[in-house]
Amino acid sequence: MKEEPNFSSLTAEIEIIEAKWASVKPLSDLKELRLYNNSRSAVAVFITTNQPCYKKTIDYIPETKIHSSESIQIREKGYYKFFDITIQIEPNDRDCISISTSDDKVNMLRKLNEEFNQIENLEFDMANLRTEEIIVNICHDIAREIKLEPCNIQIQKLLSHFVDSKPIHIYNAVIKLFSQIVDLPMETIKSKLESKLTSYKFLYSEMNPHIIEFLKSDGTQDHDGMRMVWYNKEINPIAKNVLTIMSNSKRARELEEILCLTQESTIATMCSPIYRDAIVFKTSNNKILGFLNICFECNKIESHNRTEMPVTKELINKLQGIVNPLGNK
């Protein structure tokens, strides 16, 4: 960091991280957990919220009851799949979903002060804390999407690996646990969670763009599955910028309205898409927040979440008027 031209101080870097921090945990009385490890002549730093409990009043009419209040454990061991998680869920009468962690190893870290604390096995502690944050967010999403009755969710055991605990496997494990606890098929829970990924409103809720760019292929390549923006948020070299607008402009508001009004597809095509166009959402310093790859020939739109989005003929026609450079002259 110190060799980077824009580096001023570690405190300034921390403030930038804090400003972008996103968590379902409440921001009031926010405390941090700061850890570092200087083994192997390298310094690793981990900063996270130091909060063992998340609580939120439900904003829906409960529909799903808890089928089992027993502790349920799931263990998985394999390539990129290593964790040991135990969760217990019990109903409460407080009209809220409360998620807490009682794992001794995790909560021992919370007894540390807010200064930087040197930890010998930081990689494993980082993995457990990161996994805890993932579990809390997934529990929150599941409870909301299946409209779970008010309850206390307790993470009783948490063991993960800093290399072999990929978020996708933790995601599936928590769904499997909930499936047993509420007696619903895994696919039912999964479909409720993932259906929101096809919502333009949800896509916008993930982002706070400052700049919106419209890209088009320069025509030097053409093949099935071609994209102007790849999943790692890198722009294809053959993409050229045909229009840039600010997020507070009239055209940007028109774009958001057009997208968010589209909730279900009314067009079906069988051809393989060639995404020759794209809309890219960026921060003020040109960092990509999200994007939509567009194939006007197949009438298909794909988001940065790798999800095929709903499309209507009206949407395609209106997007053509904004994205197509012939219409912007």
Coordinates of C-alpha atoms in Angstrom, one line a residue:
M1 CA 0.0 0.0 0.0
K2 CA 2.8 2.4 0.9
E3 CA 4.2 2.2 -2.6
E4 CA 0.9 3.2 -4.1
P5 CA 0.8 6.9 -5.2
N6 CA -2.5 7.6 -3.5
F7 CA -1.6 6.0 -0.2
S8 CA -1.7 8.5 2.7
S9 CA -2.0 6.4 5.9
L10 CA -3.5 3.1 7.2
T11 CA -6.1 5.2 9.1
A12 CA -7.3 6.7 5.8
E13 CA -7.5 3.3 4.1
I14 CA -9.6 2.0 7.0
E15 CA -11.9 5.0 6.7
I16 CA -12.4 4.1 3.0
I17 CA -13.2 0.5 3.9
E18 CA -15.6 1.6 6.6
A19 CA -17.4 4.0 4.2
K20 CA -18.1 1.1 1.8
W21 CA -18.9 -1.5 4.5
A22 CA -22.1 -3.4 3.8
S23 CA -23.7 -5.6 6.5
V24 CA -27.2 -6.5 7.7
K25 CA -25.9 -5.9 11.2
P26 CA -27.1 -2.6 12.8
L27 CA -24.7 0.4 12.4
S28 CA -25.6 1.9 15.8
D29 CA -22.9 1.5 18.4
L30 CA -20.7 0.0 15.7
K31 CA -17.4 -1.5 17.0
E32 CA -14.6 -3.0 15.0
L33 CA -12.4 -6.0 15.3
R34 CA -8.8 -5.3 14.0
L35 CA -6.4 -8.2 13.7
Y36 CA -3.0 -8.5 12.1
N37 CA -0.4 -11.2 11.5
N38 CA 3.2 -10.4 10.6
S39 CA 4.4 -14.0 10.1
R40 CA 6.3 -15.0 6.9
S41 CA 7.5 -11.4 6.5
A42 CA 4.1 -10.3 5.4
V43 CA 1.4 -8.3 7.1
A44 CA -2.2 -9.3 6.8
V45 CA -4.9 -7.2 8.3
F46 CA -8.6 -8.1 8.9
I47 CA -11.2 -5.5 9.9
T48 CA -14.8 -6.5 10.7
T49 CA -17.8 -5.5 12.8
N50 CA -17.3 -6.7 16.4
Q51 CA -21.0 -7.6 16.9
P52 CA -22.1 -11.0 18.2
C53 CA -25.8 -10.4 17.6
Y54 CA -28.1 -9.1 14.8
K55 CA -31.7 -8.2 15.5
K56 CA -34.4 -6.8 13.2
T57 CA -38.1 -6.4 13.5
I58 CA -40.0 -8.3 10.8
D59 CA -41.8 -6.3 8.2
Y60 CA -44.0 -9.1 6.8
I61 CA -46.9 -11.4 7.9
P62 CA -45.2 -14.7 9.0
E63 CA -46.1 -17.7 6.8
T64 CA -43.4 -20.3 7.6
K65 CA -43.3 -22.1 10.9
I66 CA -40.3 -23.7 12.6
H67 CA -40.6 -27.5 12.3
S68 CA -37.7 -28.4 14.6
S69 CA -36.1 -26.5 17.4
E70 CA -33.2 -28.9 17.8
S71 CA -29.6 -28.1 17.1
I72 CA -28.7 -29.3 13.5
Q73 CA -25.2 -29.8 12.4
I74 CA -23.7 -30.0 8.9
R75 CA -20.1 -31.0 8.1
E76 CA -18.5 -31.0 4.7
K77 CA -15.0 -31.8 3.7
G78 CA -13.6 -31.7 0.2
Y79 CA -11.9 -29.6 -2.4
Y80 CA -12.9 -25.9 -1.6
K81 CA -15.6 -27.4 0.7
F82 CA -14.5 -27.6 4.3
F83 CA -16.7 -26.4 7.2
D84 CA -18.5 -27.5 10.3
I85 CA -21.6 -25.5 11.2
T86 CA -24.3 -26.0 13.9
I87 CA -27.4 -23.9 14.0
Q88 CA -30.4 -23.9 16.3
I89 CA -33.6 -21.9 15.7
E90 CA -36.3 -21.3 18.3
P91 CA -39.5 -19.2 18.0
N92 CA -39.8 -16.0 20.0
D93 CA -42.6 -13.7 20.9
R94 CA -40.8 -10.4 20.1
D95 CA -41.8 -9.9 16.4
C96 CA -38.1 -10.0 15.4
I97 CA -35.5 -12.2 13.9
S98 CA -32.5 -12.4 16.2
I99 CA -29.3 -13.9 14.9
S100 CA -26.4 -14.5 17.4
T101 CA -23.2 -16.5 17.6
S102 CA -22.3 -18.5 20.6
D103 CA -19.2 -20.3 19.3
D104 CA -16.5 -19.9 22.0
K105 CA -13.6 -19.5 19.5
V106 CA -15.4 -16.8 17.5
N107 CA -16.5 -14.9 20.6
M108 CA -13.1 -15.0 22.3
L109 CA -11.9 -12.6 19.6
R110 CA -14.7 -10.2 20.5
K111 CA -13.1 -9.7 24.0
L112 CA -10.1 -7.9 22.3
N113 CA -9.9 -4.1 22.4
E114 CA -10.4 -1.9 19.3
E115 CA -6.6 -1.5 18.7
F116 CA -4.8 -3.8 16.3
N117 CA -4.3 -7.2 17.9
Q118 CA -1.6 -9.6 16.7
I119 CA -3.0 -13.1 16.1
E120 CA -0.8 -16.1 15.3
N121 CA -3.4 -18.1 13.3
L122 CA -5.1 -15.1 11.7
E123 CA -6.0 -17.0 8.5
F124 CA -8.3 -19.4 10.4
D125 CA -9.8 -16.6 12.5
M126 CA -10.4 -14.6 9.4
A127 CA -12.1 -17.6 7.7
N128 CA -14.4 -18.1 10.7
L129 CA -15.4 -14.5 11.0
R130 CA -15.9 -14.2 7.2
T131 CA -18.0 -17.4 7.3
E132 CA -20.0 -16.0 10.2
E133 CA -20.8 -12.8 8.2
I134 CA -21.9 -14.9 5.2
I135 CA -24.2 -17.1 7.4
V136 CA -25.8 -14.1 9.1
N137 CA -26.6 -12.5 5.7
I138 CA -28.0 -15.8 4.3
C139 CA -30.1 -16.4 7.4
H140 CA -31.4 -12.9 7.1
D141 CA -32.3 -13.4 3.4
I142 CA -33.9 -16.8 4.0
A143 CA -36.0 -15.5 6.9
R144 CA -37.3 -12.6 4.9
E145 CA -37.9 -14.5 1.6
I146 CA -39.8 -17.5 3.2
K147 CA -41.5 -15.1 5.7
L148 CA -40.2 -17.0 8.7
E149 CA -42.0 -16.7 12.0
P150 CA -40.3 -14.5 14.7
C151 CA -37.3 -16.5 16.1
N152 CA -33.9 -16.7 17.6
I153 CA -31.3 -18.1 15.3
Q154 CA -28.1 -19.2 17.1
I155 CA -24.9 -20.2 15.4
Q156 CA -23.6 -22.6 18.0
K157 CA -20.5 -24.0 16.1
L158 CA -18.5 -22.5 13.3
L159 CA -15.4 -24.0 11.8
S160 CA -14.1 -23.1 8.3
H161 CA -10.9 -23.0 6.3
F162 CA -9.3 -19.9 4.8
V163 CA -8.8 -21.7 1.4
D164 CA -11.3 -24.6 1.3
S165 CA -14.4 -22.8 2.5
K166 CA -15.9 -21.2 -0.6
P167 CA -19.0 -18.9 -0.1
I168 CA -21.1 -21.0 -2.6
H169 CA -20.7 -24.1 -0.4
I170 CA -21.5 -22.2 2.8
Y171 CA -24.6 -20.8 1.0
N172 CA -25.8 -24.2 0.1
A173 CA -25.1 -25.6 3.6
V174 CA -27.2 -22.9 5.3
I175 CA -30.1 -23.7 2.9
K176 CA -29.7 -27.4 3.7
L177 CA -29.9 -26.6 7.4
F178 CA -33.0 -24.4 7.0
S179 CA -34.6 -27.1 4.9
Q180 CA -34.5 -29.4 7.8
I181 CA -35.5 -26.8 10.4
V182 CA -38.6 -25.5 8.5
D183 CA -39.4 -28.7 6.6
L184 CA -39.3 -27.2 3.2
P185 CA -37.5 -28.6 0.1
M186 CA -34.1 -27.1 -0.5
E187 CA -35.1 -26.1 -4.0
T188 CA -38.1 -24.2 -2.7
I189 CA -35.9 -22.1 -0.4
K190 CA -33.3 -21.6 -3.1
S191 CA -35.8 -20.5 -5.7
K192 CA -37.2 -17.9 -3.4
L193 CA -33.8 -16.6 -2.6
E194 CA -32.5 -16.5 -6.2
S195 CA -35.7 -15.2 -7.8
K196 CA -34.8 -11.7 -6.5
L197 CA -31.6 -11.8 -8.6
T198 CA -33.9 -11.5 -11.7
S199 CA -35.3 -8.3 -10.3
Y200 CA -34.0 -5.0 -11.7
K201 CA -35.1 -3.3 -8.4
F202 CA -32.8 -5.6 -6.5
L203 CA -30.0 -5.0 -8.9
Y204 CA -30.3 -1.3 -8.4
S205 CA -30.4 -1.8 -4.6
E206 CA -27.0 -3.5 -4.8
M207 CA -25.5 -0.4 -6.4
N208 CA -25.2 3.3 -6.0
P209 CA -23.7 4.3 -9.4
H210 CA -22.3 7.7 -10.2
I211 CA -21.6 7.0 -13.8
I212 CA -23.4 4.9 -16.4
E213 CA -21.6 3.9 -19.6
F214 CA -23.1 2.3 -22.7
L215 CA -20.8 -0.1 -24.6
K216 CA -20.9 -1.6 -28.1
S217 CA -18.8 -4.2 -29.9
D218 CA -16.4 -2.7 -32.5
G219 CA -17.4 -5.6 -34.8
T220 CA -13.9 -7.2 -35.0
Q221 CA -15.2 -10.4 -33.2
D222 CA -18.5 -12.3 -33.4
H223 CA -19.2 -15.6 -31.7
D224 CA -21.8 -17.3 -29.5
G225 CA -21.6 -16.2 -25.9
M226 CA -19.5 -13.1 -26.6
R227 CA -19.8 -10.5 -23.9
M228 CA -18.8 -6.8 -23.6
V229 CA -18.1 -7.2 -19.9
W230 CA -16.8 -10.4 -18.3
Y231 CA -17.9 -11.8 -14.9
N232 CA -14.7 -10.5 -13.3
K233 CA -15.9 -7.0 -14.2
E234 CA -13.2 -6.6 -16.9
I235 CA -14.3 -4.9 -20.1
N236 CA -13.7 -6.7 -23.3
P237 CA -11.0 -4.9 -25.4
I238 CA -13.4 -4.9 -28.4
A239 CA -16.0 -2.8 -26.5
K240 CA -16.2 0.8 -27.3
N241 CA -17.9 3.5 -25.3
V242 CA -20.8 5.0 -27.2
L243 CA -22.4 7.1 -24.4
T244 CA -21.7 8.2 -20.9
I245 CA -24.3 9.7 -18.6
M246 CA -24.4 10.7 -14.9
S247 CA -26.7 8.8 -12.6
N248 CA -28.6 11.9 -11.6
S249 CA -29.4 12.8 -15.2
K250 CA -32.9 12.6 -16.8
R251 CA -31.7 9.8 -19.1
A252 CA -30.4 7.8 -16.2
R253 CA -33.7 8.1 -14.3
E254 CA -35.5 7.1 -17.5
L255 CA -33.3 4.0 -17.8
E256 CA -33.9 3.0 -14.2
E257 CA -37.7 3.4 -14.6
I258 CA -37.7 1.4 -17.8
L259 CA -35.8 -1.5 -16.2
C260 CA -37.6 -1.5 -12.8
L261 CA -41.1 -1.6 -14.5
T262 CA -40.0 -4.9 -16.2
Q263 CA -40.7 -7.8 -13.9
E264 CA -41.5 -10.7 -16.1
S265 CA -40.4 -11.8 -19.5
T266 CA -42.9 -11.9 -22.4
I267 CA -40.3 -12.9 -25.1
A268 CA -38.8 -16.3 -25.6
T269 CA -36.0 -17.1 -28.0
M270 CA -34.0 -20.3 -28.6
C271 CA -30.9 -18.8 -30.2
S272 CA -27.5 -18.5 -28.5
P273 CA -27.0 -14.9 -27.4
I274 CA -24.1 -12.8 -28.7
Y275 CA -23.9 -9.9 -26.2
R276 CA -22.7 -7.0 -28.5
D277 CA -24.0 -4.3 -26.2
A278 CA -23.7 -3.5 -22.5
I279 CA -24.7 -1.0 -19.8
V280 CA -22.0 -0.5 -17.1
F281 CA -22.7 1.1 -13.7
K282 CA -19.6 2.7 -12.1
T283 CA -18.5 4.7 -9.1
S284 CA -17.1 8.3 -9.4
N285 CA -13.6 6.8 -9.7
N286 CA -14.6 4.4 -12.5
K287 CA -14.8 1.3 -10.4
I288 CA -17.4 -1.1 -11.9
L289 CA -20.3 -1.8 -9.6
G290 CA -22.4 -3.9 -11.9
F291 CA -23.4 -4.3 -15.5
L292 CA -25.9 -5.7 -18.0
N293 CA -24.8 -7.5 -21.1
I294 CA -27.4 -7.2 -23.9
C295 CA -28.2 -9.2 -27.1
F296 CA -30.7 -7.2 -29.1
E297 CA -30.9 -10.0 -31.7
C298 CA -32.0 -12.7 -29.2
N299 CA -33.7 -10.2 -26.9
K300 CA -31.6 -11.3 -23.9
I301 CA -30.1 -9.4 -21.0
E302 CA -27.7 -10.9 -18.5
S303 CA -26.6 -9.2 -15.2
H304 CA -23.3 -9.2 -13.4
N305 CA -25.0 -11.8 -11.1
R306 CA -24.8 -14.2 -14.0
T307 CA -28.6 -14.1 -14.2
E308 CA -30.8 -13.9 -17.2
M309 CA -33.0 -10.9 -16.6
P310 CA -36.7 -10.4 -17.6
V311 CA -37.2 -8.9 -21.1
T312 CA -40.2 -7.5 -22.9
K313 CA -40.4 -6.1 -26.4
E314 CA -41.2 -2.7 -25.0
L315 CA -38.1 -2.8 -22.9
I316 CA -35.9 -3.9 -25.8
N317 CA -37.3 -1.1 -28.0
K318 CA -36.8 1.5 -25.4
L319 CA -33.2 0.3 -24.7
Q320 CA -32.5 0.4 -28.4
G321 CA -33.3 4.1 -28.3
I322 CA -30.9 4.7 -25.5
V323 CA -28.1 2.3 -26.2
N324 CA -27.9 2.3 -30.0
P325 CA -25.5 5.1 -31.0
L326 CA -27.5 5.9 -34.1
G327 CA -30.3 7.0 -31.8
N328 CA -27.9 9.2 -29.8
K329 CA -26.5 11.4 -32.5

